[in-house]
Amino acid sequence: MGSRALMCLISALAAILLPTSTNAYLPTTDGCYSEICPQATTIVKNMVNKIIKENRNMAGGLLRLHFHDCFVRGCDASVLLDSPSNEAEKDARPNANSLRGFKEIGEIKAAIEAECPGVVSCADILALAARDAVVEVGGNSWSVALGRKDGRVSLKSEADVKIPSPFDTFDQLVQNFAAVGLNQHEMVVLSGGHTIGRASCGAVQQRLYNFGGVEGATDPSIEPKFAKELKEKCPQNQQGSELSMDSSKNTFDNLYFKAVLAKKGLFESDANLLTSPVGLELVTRYSKPGSSFYSDFAAAMLKMSNIQWSTDGEIRRVCSAINA
């Protein structure tokens, strides 16, 4: 085993063993790059902080980008690849015209390449950026294991079926998360990432005007006054407004769970968390002050960011294309 591979292995083990922190940055387990690119994690952190200060809304975008990457072929930055025929992951139904952060990740990669070319993967940058973005808007930190490689394959067809849908039932969500090694408790707590998310009216039109395929029917699980507010923001068959997932827009907190419990979750998948005894218990628990949501979310993110690390990959020179 080469020295870099050994350092990356030590980094991964350290991240798994170290506890999560409370509202503070952990010393990142950057042994993987400590000799060959010691400034890597600092560059990511500083650039993410600048991005969030300029546009706080990007925190949710960077988190979602990492999430959608990890659910397809593991955390290998395959979501960043371009396709001349629009057949890559970014072109899939859950991603097209909604995923954000491609430009920002490209800029971070360029800054790191200028410092130490050819050694830091785009996949590691995605994992670090998601963590740093969450911390910047109020969430807990977690240790990020490093040493991922960038994948060479990105398929729209895979993303279409593997990424959880906002229309999923509780059982469908459990199955999607189980397919990548995450349990139902982790599924519920990771749903809390919606607290810094946003949605388009297209994601709720069916609940408001055509629920169950019945013309004019509104999902009865939506609190009536909230349904009225949504209809004002999202007129039928119109693009409408951008929607926040809870009342504290772009701040990482537990208000998402309070909204879901009050039947004010935007997505069917949010409302469906209450249809299972396990989901109802966890949503209720996380909605209360002083709950373990912050630390549980950080622990679940650490586990998610370790999904199926590719050993057959590369370190891309630019994140949107495989190396020639």
PDB file of C-alpha atoms in Angstrom:
ATOM      1  CA  MET A   1       0.000   0.000   0.000  1.00  0.00           C
ATOM      2  CA  GLY A   2       1.409   3.406  -0.976  1.00  0.00           C
ATOM      3  CA  SER A   3       1.891   6.182   1.563  1.00  0.00           C
ATOM      4  CA  ARG A   4      -1.056   8.226   0.220  1.00  0.00           C
ATOM      5  CA  ALA A   5      -3.386   5.195   0.265  1.00  0.00           C
ATOM      6  CA  LEU A   6      -2.319   4.483   3.850  1.00  0.00           C
ATOM      7  CA  MET A   7      -2.957   8.070   4.933  1.00  0.00           C
ATOM      8  CA  CYS A   8      -6.379   7.998   3.258  1.00  0.00           C
ATOM      9  CA  LEU A   9      -7.245   4.769   5.067  1.00  0.00           C
ATOM     10  CA  ILE A  10      -6.217   6.308   8.390  1.00  0.00           C
ATOM     11  CA  SER A  11      -8.333   9.365   7.514  1.00  0.00           C
ATOM     12  CA  ALA A  12     -11.379   7.225   6.822  1.00  0.00           C
ATOM     13  CA  LEU A  13     -11.026   5.235  10.050  1.00  0.00           C
ATOM     14  CA  ALA A  14     -10.498   8.394  12.086  1.00  0.00           C
ATOM     15  CA  ALA A  15     -13.643   9.999  10.680  1.00  0.00           C
ATOM     16  CA  ILE A  16     -15.714   6.961  11.561  1.00  0.00           C
ATOM     17  CA  LEU A  17     -14.352   6.762  15.108  1.00  0.00           C
ATOM     18  CA  LEU A  18     -14.372  10.467  16.013  1.00  0.00           C
ATOM     19  CA  PRO A  19     -17.573  11.802  17.607  1.00  0.00           C
ATOM     20  CA  THR A  20     -19.517  14.606  15.995  1.00  0.00           C
ATOM     21  CA  SER A  21     -19.166  18.125  17.324  1.00  0.00           C
ATOM     22  CA  THR A  22     -21.744  20.661  18.451  1.00  0.00           C
ATOM     23  CA  ASN A  23     -22.008  23.833  16.354  1.00  0.00           C
ATOM     24  CA  ALA A  24     -18.277  23.934  15.632  1.00  0.00           C
ATOM     25  CA  TYR A  25     -15.817  22.803  13.006  1.00  0.00           C
ATOM     26  CA  LEU A  26     -13.949  19.628  13.798  1.00  0.00           C
ATOM     27  CA  PRO A  27     -10.303  19.297  12.876  1.00  0.00           C
ATOM     28  CA  THR A  28     -10.990  17.545   9.551  1.00  0.00           C
ATOM     29  CA  THR A  29      -9.429  14.129   9.198  1.00  0.00           C
ATOM     30  CA  ASP A  30      -7.256  15.336   6.333  1.00  0.00           C
ATOM     31  CA  GLY A  31      -4.347  12.954   6.766  1.00  0.00           C
ATOM     32  CA  CYS A  32      -5.062  11.884   3.205  1.00  0.00           C
ATOM     33  CA  TYR A  33      -3.851  15.274   1.959  1.00  0.00           C
ATOM     34  CA  SER A  34      -1.754  16.502   4.877  1.00  0.00           C
ATOM     35  CA  GLU A  35       1.510  16.082   2.998  1.00  0.00           C
ATOM     36  CA  ILE A  36       0.489  16.560  -0.624  1.00  0.00           C
ATOM     37  CA  CYS A  37      -2.132  19.321  -0.263  1.00  0.00           C
ATOM     38  CA  PRO A  38      -2.265  20.593   3.340  1.00  0.00           C
ATOM     39  CA  GLN A  39      -4.417  23.620   2.409  1.00  0.00           C
ATOM     40  CA  ALA A  40      -7.165  21.596   0.697  1.00  0.00           C
ATOM     41  CA  THR A  41      -9.738  21.575   3.516  1.00  0.00           C
ATOM     42  CA  THR A  42      -9.052  25.213   4.377  1.00  0.00           C
ATOM     43  CA  ILE A  43      -9.572  26.264   0.760  1.00  0.00           C
ATOM     44  CA  VAL A  44     -12.924  24.453   0.644  1.00  0.00           C
ATOM     45  CA  LYS A  45     -14.051  25.891   3.977  1.00  0.00           C
ATOM     46  CA  ASN A  46     -13.102  29.471   3.115  1.00  0.00           C
ATOM     47  CA  MET A  47     -14.689  29.346  -0.338  1.00  0.00           C
ATOM     48  CA  VAL A  48     -17.899  27.747   0.961  1.00  0.00           C
ATOM     49  CA  ASN A  49     -18.175  30.393   3.675  1.00  0.00           C
ATOM     50  CA  LYS A  50     -17.797  33.103   1.039  1.00  0.00           C
ATOM     51  CA  ILE A  51     -20.419  31.455  -1.182  1.00  0.00           C
ATOM     52  CA  ILE A  52     -22.926  31.208   1.693  1.00  0.00           C
ATOM     53  CA  LYS A  53     -22.309  34.779   2.830  1.00  0.00           C
ATOM     54  CA  GLU A  54     -23.067  35.978  -0.698  1.00  0.00           C
ATOM     55  CA  ASN A  55     -26.083  33.691  -1.139  1.00  0.00           C
ATOM     56  CA  ARG A  56     -27.302  31.850   1.961  1.00  0.00           C
ATOM     57  CA  ASN A  57     -29.681  29.851  -0.222  1.00  0.00           C
ATOM     58  CA  MET A  58     -26.713  27.927  -1.637  1.00  0.00           C
ATOM     59  CA  ALA A  59     -26.277  25.939   1.591  1.00  0.00           C
ATOM     60  CA  GLY A  60     -29.211  23.728   0.691  1.00  0.00           C
ATOM     61  CA  GLY A  61     -27.966  23.467  -2.873  1.00  0.00           C
ATOM     62  CA  LEU A  62     -24.540  22.169  -1.875  1.00  0.00           C
ATOM     63  CA  LEU A  63     -26.032  19.698   0.608  1.00  0.00           C
ATOM     64  CA  ARG A  64     -28.478  18.355  -1.975  1.00  0.00           C
ATOM     65  CA  LEU A  65     -25.756  18.036  -4.607  1.00  0.00           C
ATOM     66  CA  HIS A  66     -23.731  15.747  -2.338  1.00  0.00           C
ATOM     67  CA  PHE A  67     -26.860  13.798  -1.366  1.00  0.00           C
ATOM     68  CA  HIS A  68     -27.901  13.141  -4.965  1.00  0.00           C
ATOM     69  CA  ASP A  69     -24.349  12.158  -5.868  1.00  0.00           C
ATOM     70  CA  CYS A  70     -24.061   9.538  -3.133  1.00  0.00           C
ATOM     71  CA  PHE A  71     -27.302   7.750  -4.018  1.00  0.00           C
ATOM     72  CA  VAL A  72     -26.025   6.855  -7.495  1.00  0.00           C
ATOM     73  CA  ARG A  73     -22.807   4.791  -7.684  1.00  0.00           C
ATOM     74  CA  GLY A  74     -21.780   6.082  -4.269  1.00  0.00           C
ATOM     75  CA  CYS A  75     -20.048   9.348  -3.437  1.00  0.00           C
ATOM     76  CA  ASP A  76     -17.918   9.563  -6.585  1.00  0.00           C
ATOM     77  CA  ALA A  77     -18.845  12.992  -8.030  1.00  0.00           C
ATOM     78  CA  SER A  78     -20.550  11.293 -10.987  1.00  0.00           C
ATOM     79  CA  VAL A  79     -23.375  13.829 -10.595  1.00  0.00           C
ATOM     80  CA  LEU A  80     -20.982  16.549 -11.783  1.00  0.00           C
ATOM     81  CA  LEU A  81     -20.212  14.982 -15.163  1.00  0.00           C
ATOM     82  CA  ASP A  82     -21.553  16.576 -18.341  1.00  0.00           C
ATOM     83  CA  SER A  83     -22.988  14.584 -21.238  1.00  0.00           C
ATOM     84  CA  PRO A  84     -23.091  15.897 -24.822  1.00  0.00           C
ATOM     85  CA  SER A  85     -26.303  13.906 -25.324  1.00  0.00           C
ATOM     86  CA  ASN A  86     -27.874  14.953 -21.984  1.00  0.00           C
ATOM     87  CA  GLU A  87     -27.789  11.410 -20.633  1.00  0.00           C
ATOM     88  CA  ALA A  88     -25.782  12.020 -17.439  1.00  0.00           C
ATOM     89  CA  GLU A  89     -27.058  12.010 -13.847  1.00  0.00           C
ATOM     90  CA  LYS A  90     -27.486  15.784 -13.858  1.00  0.00           C
ATOM     91  CA  ASP A  91     -29.979  15.375 -16.732  1.00  0.00           C
ATOM     92  CA  ALA A  92     -32.234  12.980 -14.801  1.00  0.00           C
ATOM     93  CA  ARG A  93     -35.736  13.951 -13.734  1.00  0.00           C
ATOM     94  CA  PRO A  94     -34.829  14.568 -10.040  1.00  0.00           C
ATOM     95  CA  ASN A  95     -31.827  16.715 -11.015  1.00  0.00           C
ATOM     96  CA  ALA A  96     -32.430  18.606 -14.245  1.00  0.00           C
ATOM     97  CA  ASN A  97     -33.100  22.322 -13.749  1.00  0.00           C
ATOM     98  CA  SER A  98     -33.119  21.908  -9.968  1.00  0.00           C
ATOM     99  CA  LEU A  99     -29.690  20.825  -8.726  1.00  0.00           C
ATOM    100  CA  ARG A 100     -27.485  23.792  -7.881  1.00  0.00           C
ATOM    101  CA  GLY A 101     -23.840  24.273  -7.046  1.00  0.00           C
ATOM    102  CA  PHE A 102     -22.087  22.967 -10.155  1.00  0.00           C
ATOM    103  CA  LYS A 103     -20.429  26.320 -10.851  1.00  0.00           C
ATOM    104  CA  GLU A 104     -19.416  26.773  -7.221  1.00  0.00           C
ATOM    105  CA  ILE A 105     -17.868  23.289  -6.941  1.00  0.00           C
ATOM    106  CA  GLY A 106     -16.009  23.948 -10.189  1.00  0.00           C
ATOM    107  CA  GLU A 107     -14.575  27.157  -8.741  1.00  0.00           C
ATOM    108  CA  ILE A 108     -13.459  25.396  -5.556  1.00  0.00           C
ATOM    109  CA  LYS A 109     -11.824  22.659  -7.622  1.00  0.00           C
ATOM    110  CA  ALA A 110      -9.992  25.255  -9.743  1.00  0.00           C
ATOM    111  CA  ALA A 111      -8.646  26.952  -6.612  1.00  0.00           C
ATOM    112  CA  ILE A 112      -7.363  23.659  -5.231  1.00  0.00           C
ATOM    113  CA  GLU A 113      -5.854  22.671  -8.593  1.00  0.00           C
ATOM    114  CA  ALA A 114      -3.944  25.953  -8.608  1.00  0.00           C
ATOM    115  CA  GLU A 115      -2.506  25.079  -5.189  1.00  0.00           C
ATOM    116  CA  CYS A 116      -1.815  21.366  -5.717  1.00  0.00           C
ATOM    117  CA  PRO A 117      -2.831  19.931  -9.093  1.00  0.00           C
ATOM    118  CA  GLY A 118      -4.091  16.405  -9.570  1.00  0.00           C
ATOM    119  CA  VAL A 119      -4.415  15.200  -5.984  1.00  0.00           C
ATOM    120  CA  VAL A 120      -7.803  16.233  -4.498  1.00  0.00           C
ATOM    121  CA  SER A 121     -10.887  14.525  -5.911  1.00  0.00           C
ATOM    122  CA  CYS A 122     -14.101  16.303  -6.816  1.00  0.00           C
ATOM    123  CA  ALA A 123     -15.906  13.717  -4.677  1.00  0.00           C
ATOM    124  CA  ASP A 124     -13.953  14.802  -1.588  1.00  0.00           C
ATOM    125  CA  ILE A 125     -14.690  18.446  -2.414  1.00  0.00           C
ATOM    126  CA  LEU A 126     -18.430  17.667  -2.569  1.00  0.00           C
ATOM    127  CA  ALA A 127     -18.320  15.940   0.830  1.00  0.00           C
ATOM    128  CA  LEU A 128     -16.395  18.787   2.455  1.00  0.00           C
ATOM    129  CA  ALA A 129     -18.542  21.497   0.861  1.00  0.00           C
ATOM    130  CA  ALA A 130     -21.782  19.889   2.069  1.00  0.00           C
ATOM    131  CA  ARG A 131     -20.443  19.700   5.634  1.00  0.00           C
ATOM    132  CA  ASP A 132     -19.081  23.258   5.626  1.00  0.00           C
ATOM    133  CA  ALA A 133     -22.317  24.641   4.152  1.00  0.00           C
ATOM    134  CA  VAL A 134     -24.426  23.012   6.896  1.00  0.00           C
ATOM    135  CA  VAL A 135     -22.138  24.378   9.597  1.00  0.00           C
ATOM    136  CA  GLU A 136     -22.223  27.868   8.081  1.00  0.00           C
ATOM    137  CA  VAL A 137     -26.031  28.031   8.453  1.00  0.00           C
ATOM    138  CA  GLY A 138     -26.250  26.614  11.967  1.00  0.00           C
ATOM    139  CA  GLY A 139     -25.805  22.855  11.842  1.00  0.00           C
ATOM    140  CA  ASN A 140     -23.334  20.583  13.600  1.00  0.00           C
ATOM    141  CA  SER A 141     -20.015  19.630  12.083  1.00  0.00           C
ATOM    142  CA  TRP A 142     -18.842  16.081  11.420  1.00  0.00           C
ATOM    143  CA  SER A 143     -15.520  14.503  10.549  1.00  0.00           C
ATOM    144  CA  VAL A 144     -15.177  13.986   6.796  1.00  0.00           C
ATOM    145  CA  ALA A 145     -13.180  10.955   5.784  1.00  0.00           C
ATOM    146  CA  LEU A 146     -11.113  11.700   2.685  1.00  0.00           C
ATOM    147  CA  GLY A 147      -9.629   9.684  -0.141  1.00  0.00           C
ATOM    148  CA  ARG A 148     -12.566   9.199  -2.515  1.00  0.00           C
ATOM    149  CA  LYS A 149     -11.915   8.813  -6.216  1.00  0.00           C
ATOM    150  CA  ASP A 150     -13.980  10.345  -8.996  1.00  0.00           C
ATOM    151  CA  GLY A 151     -16.118   7.983 -11.042  1.00  0.00           C
ATOM    152  CA  ARG A 152     -15.990   7.796 -14.814  1.00  0.00           C
ATOM    153  CA  VAL A 153     -19.616   6.782 -15.436  1.00  0.00           C
ATOM    154  CA  SER A 154     -22.733   8.944 -15.052  1.00  0.00           C
ATOM    155  CA  LEU A 155     -26.110   7.680 -16.282  1.00  0.00           C
ATOM    156  CA  LYS A 156     -29.425   9.506 -16.322  1.00  0.00           C
ATOM    157  CA  SER A 157     -31.257   6.162 -16.251  1.00  0.00           C
ATOM    158  CA  GLU A 158     -29.695   5.221 -12.904  1.00  0.00           C
ATOM    159  CA  ALA A 159     -30.424   8.554 -11.245  1.00  0.00           C
ATOM    160  CA  ASP A 160     -34.068   8.373 -12.363  1.00  0.00           C
ATOM    161  CA  VAL A 161     -34.660   5.240 -10.301  1.00  0.00           C
ATOM    162  CA  LYS A 162     -32.196   5.512  -7.394  1.00  0.00           C
ATOM    163  CA  ILE A 163     -32.778   9.021  -6.072  1.00  0.00           C
ATOM    164  CA  PRO A 164     -35.675   9.223  -3.570  1.00  0.00           C
ATOM    165  CA  SER A 165     -38.737  11.028  -4.924  1.00  0.00           C
ATOM    166  CA  PRO A 166     -40.838  13.756  -3.240  1.00  0.00           C
ATOM    167  CA  PHE A 167     -43.842  11.568  -4.087  1.00  0.00           C
ATOM    168  CA  ASP A 168     -42.570   8.420  -2.319  1.00  0.00           C
ATOM    169  CA  THR A 169     -44.477   6.578   0.373  1.00  0.00           C
ATOM    170  CA  PHE A 170     -42.769   5.815   3.675  1.00  0.00           C
ATOM    171  CA  ASP A 171     -42.050   2.247   2.555  1.00  0.00           C
ATOM    172  CA  GLN A 172     -40.592   3.437  -0.746  1.00  0.00           C
ATOM    173  CA  LEU A 173     -38.315   5.856   1.090  1.00  0.00           C
ATOM    174  CA  VAL A 174     -37.172   3.072   3.420  1.00  0.00           C
ATOM    175  CA  GLN A 175     -36.399   0.845   0.425  1.00  0.00           C
ATOM    176  CA  ASN A 176     -34.447   3.567  -1.400  1.00  0.00           C
ATOM    177  CA  PHE A 177     -32.337   4.341   1.641  1.00  0.00           C
ATOM    178  CA  ALA A 178     -31.840   0.661   2.490  1.00  0.00           C
ATOM    179  CA  ALA A 179     -30.472   0.107  -1.020  1.00  0.00           C
ATOM    180  CA  VAL A 180     -27.491   2.309  -0.095  1.00  0.00           C
ATOM    181  CA  GLY A 181     -27.093   0.954   3.430  1.00  0.00           C
ATOM    182  CA  LEU A 182     -29.057   3.554   5.403  1.00  0.00           C
ATOM    183  CA  ASN A 183     -31.770   2.512   7.868  1.00  0.00           C
ATOM    184  CA  GLN A 184     -35.187   4.069   8.432  1.00  0.00           C
ATOM    185  CA  HIS A 185     -33.973   6.122  11.414  1.00  0.00           C
ATOM    186  CA  GLU A 186     -31.252   7.628   9.208  1.00  0.00           C
ATOM    187  CA  MET A 187     -33.795   8.197   6.452  1.00  0.00           C
ATOM    188  CA  VAL A 188     -35.985  10.273   8.756  1.00  0.00           C
ATOM    189  CA  VAL A 189     -33.151  12.314  10.229  1.00  0.00           C
ATOM    190  CA  LEU A 190     -31.644  12.999   6.797  1.00  0.00           C
ATOM    191  CA  SER A 191     -35.060  14.211   5.649  1.00  0.00           C
ATOM    192  CA  GLY A 192     -34.406  17.003   8.146  1.00  0.00           C
ATOM    193  CA  GLY A 193     -31.942  18.411   5.623  1.00  0.00           C
ATOM    194  CA  HIS A 194     -35.033  19.863   3.959  1.00  0.00           C
ATOM    195  CA  THR A 195     -34.841  22.583   6.603  1.00  0.00           C
ATOM    196  CA  ILE A 196     -32.419  24.433   4.292  1.00  0.00           C
ATOM    197  CA  GLY A 197     -34.086  23.266   1.094  1.00  0.00           C
ATOM    198  CA  ARG A 198     -36.414  24.886  -1.368  1.00  0.00           C
ATOM    199  CA  ALA A 199     -38.998  23.584  -3.812  1.00  0.00           C
ATOM    200  CA  SER A 200     -40.810  24.572  -6.963  1.00  0.00           C
ATOM    201  CA  CYS A 201     -44.564  24.637  -7.331  1.00  0.00           C
ATOM    202  CA  GLY A 202     -44.332  21.690  -9.701  1.00  0.00           C
ATOM    203  CA  ALA A 203     -43.490  19.464  -6.753  1.00  0.00           C
ATOM    204  CA  VAL A 204     -46.765  20.284  -4.960  1.00  0.00           C
ATOM    205  CA  GLN A 205     -49.253  20.867  -7.797  1.00  0.00           C
ATOM    206  CA  GLN A 206     -50.456  17.268  -7.667  1.00  0.00           C
ATOM    207  CA  ARG A 207     -51.134  17.502  -3.923  1.00  0.00           C
ATOM    208  CA  LEU A 208     -53.088  20.723  -4.362  1.00  0.00           C
ATOM    209  CA  TYR A 209     -55.176  20.139  -7.475  1.00  0.00           C
ATOM    210  CA  ASN A 210     -55.089  16.509  -8.591  1.00  0.00           C
ATOM    211  CA  PHE A 211     -54.511  14.366  -5.540  1.00  0.00           C
ATOM    212  CA  GLY A 212     -54.960  10.667  -6.175  1.00  0.00           C
ATOM    213  CA  GLY A 213     -55.619  11.453  -9.824  1.00  0.00           C
ATOM    214  CA  VAL A 214     -58.911  13.169  -8.989  1.00  0.00           C
ATOM    215  CA  GLU A 215     -59.304  16.523 -10.738  1.00  0.00           C
ATOM    216  CA  GLY A 216     -59.679  19.345  -8.230  1.00  0.00           C
ATOM    217  CA  ALA A 217     -58.856  17.134  -5.206  1.00  0.00           C
ATOM    218  CA  THR A 218     -56.479  18.396  -2.502  1.00  0.00           C
ATOM    219  CA  ASP A 219     -54.418  16.076  -0.329  1.00  0.00           C
ATOM    220  CA  PRO A 220     -56.418  15.857   2.938  1.00  0.00           C
ATOM    221  CA  SER A 221     -53.179  15.433   4.917  1.00  0.00           C
ATOM    222  CA  ILE A 222     -52.282  19.111   4.291  1.00  0.00           C
ATOM    223  CA  GLU A 223     -53.431  21.524   7.005  1.00  0.00           C
ATOM    224  CA  PRO A 224     -56.293  23.498   5.329  1.00  0.00           C
ATOM    225  CA  LYS A 225     -54.934  27.015   5.903  1.00  0.00           C
ATOM    226  CA  PHE A 226     -51.531  25.922   4.689  1.00  0.00           C
ATOM    227  CA  ALA A 227     -53.115  24.379   1.593  1.00  0.00           C
ATOM    228  CA  LYS A 228     -54.822  27.719   0.890  1.00  0.00           C
ATOM    229  CA  GLU A 229     -51.502  29.564   1.250  1.00  0.00           C
ATOM    230  CA  LEU A 230     -49.825  27.140  -1.140  1.00  0.00           C
ATOM    231  CA  LYS A 231     -52.579  27.573  -3.721  1.00  0.00           C
ATOM    232  CA  GLU A 232     -52.083  31.339  -3.589  1.00  0.00           C
ATOM    233  CA  LYS A 233     -48.369  30.879  -4.207  1.00  0.00           C
ATOM    234  CA  CYS A 234     -48.863  28.105  -6.751  1.00  0.00           C
ATOM    235  CA  PRO A 235     -51.896  28.732  -8.988  1.00  0.00           C
ATOM    236  CA  GLN A 236     -53.038  25.662 -10.891  1.00  0.00           C
ATOM    237  CA  ASN A 237     -50.975  24.906 -14.001  1.00  0.00           C
ATOM    238  CA  GLN A 238     -48.710  27.908 -13.397  1.00  0.00           C
ATOM    239  CA  GLN A 239     -45.059  28.093 -12.422  1.00  0.00           C
ATOM    240  CA  GLY A 240     -45.751  30.073  -9.240  1.00  0.00           C
ATOM    241  CA  SER A 241     -43.306  30.986  -6.511  1.00  0.00           C
ATOM    242  CA  GLU A 242     -40.215  29.387  -5.044  1.00  0.00           C
ATOM    243  CA  LEU A 243     -41.198  27.649  -1.812  1.00  0.00           C
ATOM    244  CA  SER A 244     -39.251  27.315   1.436  1.00  0.00           C
ATOM    245  CA  MET A 245     -39.397  23.992   3.249  1.00  0.00           C
ATOM    246  CA  ASP A 246     -40.006  25.584   6.640  1.00  0.00           C
ATOM    247  CA  SER A 247     -40.493  29.021   8.173  1.00  0.00           C
ATOM    248  CA  SER A 248     -36.819  29.677   8.975  1.00  0.00           C
ATOM    249  CA  LYS A 249     -35.565  29.885   5.408  1.00  0.00           C
ATOM    250  CA  ASN A 250     -31.891  28.938   4.943  1.00  0.00           C
ATOM    251  CA  THR A 251     -31.281  28.257   8.644  1.00  0.00           C
ATOM    252  CA  PHE A 252     -30.440  24.753   9.815  1.00  0.00           C
ATOM    253  CA  ASP A 253     -32.794  23.952  12.702  1.00  0.00           C
ATOM    254  CA  ASN A 254     -35.595  21.568  13.679  1.00  0.00           C
ATOM    255  CA  LEU A 255     -38.494  23.650  12.339  1.00  0.00           C
ATOM    256  CA  TYR A 256     -38.887  21.269   9.401  1.00  0.00           C
ATOM    257  CA  PHE A 257     -40.016  18.570  11.816  1.00  0.00           C
ATOM    258  CA  LYS A 258     -42.398  20.973  13.522  1.00  0.00           C
ATOM    259  CA  ALA A 259     -43.876  21.798  10.117  1.00  0.00           C
ATOM    260  CA  VAL A 260     -44.291  18.134   9.195  1.00  0.00           C
ATOM    261  CA  LEU A 261     -45.935  17.378  12.538  1.00  0.00           C
ATOM    262  CA  ALA A 262     -48.330  20.297  11.979  1.00  0.00           C
ATOM    263  CA  LYS A 263     -49.210  18.848   8.539  1.00  0.00           C
ATOM    264  CA  LYS A 264     -47.337  21.640   6.779  1.00  0.00           C
ATOM    265  CA  GLY A 265     -44.712  19.569   5.005  1.00  0.00           C
ATOM    266  CA  LEU A 266     -44.412  20.496   1.325  1.00  0.00           C
ATOM    267  CA  PHE A 267     -43.852  17.092  -0.252  1.00  0.00           C
ATOM    268  CA  GLU A 268     -45.949  13.952  -0.100  1.00  0.00           C
ATOM    269  CA  SER A 269     -42.788  12.236   1.135  1.00  0.00           C
ATOM    270  CA  ASP A 270     -42.642  14.729   4.039  1.00  0.00           C
ATOM    271  CA  ALA A 271     -46.252  14.049   5.011  1.00  0.00           C
ATOM    272  CA  ASN A 272     -45.695  10.311   4.627  1.00  0.00           C
ATOM    273  CA  LEU A 273     -43.146  10.330   7.445  1.00  0.00           C
ATOM    274  CA  LEU A 274     -46.171  10.461   9.761  1.00  0.00           C
ATOM    275  CA  THR A 275     -47.781   7.340   8.275  1.00  0.00           C
ATOM    276  CA  SER A 276     -45.384   4.986  10.055  1.00  0.00           C
ATOM    277  CA  PRO A 277     -45.151   4.580  13.842  1.00  0.00           C
ATOM    278  CA  VAL A 278     -41.358   4.862  13.566  1.00  0.00           C
ATOM    279  CA  GLY A 279     -41.564   7.988  11.422  1.00  0.00           C
ATOM    280  CA  LEU A 280     -44.169   9.616  13.655  1.00  0.00           C
ATOM    281  CA  GLU A 281     -42.123   8.911  16.780  1.00  0.00           C
ATOM    282  CA  LEU A 282     -38.926  10.348  15.269  1.00  0.00           C
ATOM    283  CA  VAL A 283     -40.587  13.433  13.771  1.00  0.00           C
ATOM    284  CA  THR A 284     -42.224  14.110  17.142  1.00  0.00           C
ATOM    285  CA  ARG A 285     -38.935  13.637  18.981  1.00  0.00           C
ATOM    286  CA  TYR A 286     -36.938  15.866  16.635  1.00  0.00           C
ATOM    287  CA  SER A 287     -39.568  18.602  16.734  1.00  0.00           C
ATOM    288  CA  LYS A 288     -38.905  19.212  20.441  1.00  0.00           C
ATOM    289  CA  PRO A 289     -36.307  21.611  21.884  1.00  0.00           C
ATOM    290  CA  GLY A 290     -33.068  19.966  22.925  1.00  0.00           C
ATOM    291  CA  SER A 291     -33.556  16.876  20.777  1.00  0.00           C
ATOM    292  CA  SER A 292     -30.661  14.907  19.319  1.00  0.00           C
ATOM    293  CA  PHE A 293     -31.502  16.015  15.771  1.00  0.00           C
ATOM    294  CA  TYR A 294     -28.299  17.993  15.210  1.00  0.00           C
ATOM    295  CA  SER A 295     -25.939  15.251  16.345  1.00  0.00           C
ATOM    296  CA  ASP A 296     -28.002  12.472  14.732  1.00  0.00           C
ATOM    297  CA  PHE A 297     -28.020  14.356  11.423  1.00  0.00           C
ATOM    298  CA  ALA A 298     -24.253  14.783  11.551  1.00  0.00           C
ATOM    299  CA  ALA A 299     -23.759  11.076  12.272  1.00  0.00           C
ATOM    300  CA  ALA A 300     -26.081  10.088   9.426  1.00  0.00           C
ATOM    301  CA  MET A 301     -24.278  12.437   7.034  1.00  0.00           C
ATOM    302  CA  LEU A 302     -20.955  10.847   7.945  1.00  0.00           C
ATOM    303  CA  LYS A 303     -22.393   7.422   7.155  1.00  0.00           C
ATOM    304  CA  MET A 304     -24.011   8.601   3.920  1.00  0.00           C
ATOM    305  CA  SER A 305     -20.811  10.234   2.687  1.00  0.00           C
ATOM    306  CA  ASN A 306     -19.073   6.861   2.968  1.00  0.00           C
ATOM    307  CA  ILE A 307     -21.467   5.033   0.607  1.00  0.00           C
ATOM    308  CA  GLN A 308     -19.658   2.759  -1.859  1.00  0.00           C
ATOM    309  CA  TRP A 309     -16.361   4.538  -2.260  1.00  0.00           C
ATOM    310  CA  SER A 310     -14.986   3.725  -5.708  1.00  0.00           C
ATOM    311  CA  THR A 311     -11.556   2.129  -5.832  1.00  0.00           C
ATOM    312  CA  ASP A 312     -11.546   2.227  -9.623  1.00  0.00           C
ATOM    313  CA  GLY A 313     -11.620   5.909 -10.394  1.00  0.00           C
ATOM    314  CA  GLU A 314      -9.453   8.930 -10.979  1.00  0.00           C
ATOM    315  CA  ILE A 315      -8.729  12.432  -9.732  1.00  0.00           C
ATOM    316  CA  ARG A 316     -10.434  14.627 -12.317  1.00  0.00           C
ATOM    317  CA  ARG A 317      -8.670  17.769 -13.472  1.00  0.00           C
ATOM    318  CA  VAL A 318     -12.068  19.440 -13.920  1.00  0.00           C
ATOM    319  CA  CYS A 319     -15.173  18.156 -12.196  1.00  0.00           C
ATOM    320  CA  SER A 320     -17.468  18.155 -15.233  1.00  0.00           C
ATOM    321  CA  ALA A 321     -15.395  15.793 -17.424  1.00  0.00           C
ATOM    322  CA  ILE A 322     -13.342  12.642 -17.098  1.00  0.00           C
ATOM    323  CA  ASN A 323      -9.649  12.949 -17.789  1.00  0.00           C
ATOM    324  CA  ALA A 324      -8.615  12.402 -21.407  1.00  0.00           C
TER     325      ALA A 324
END
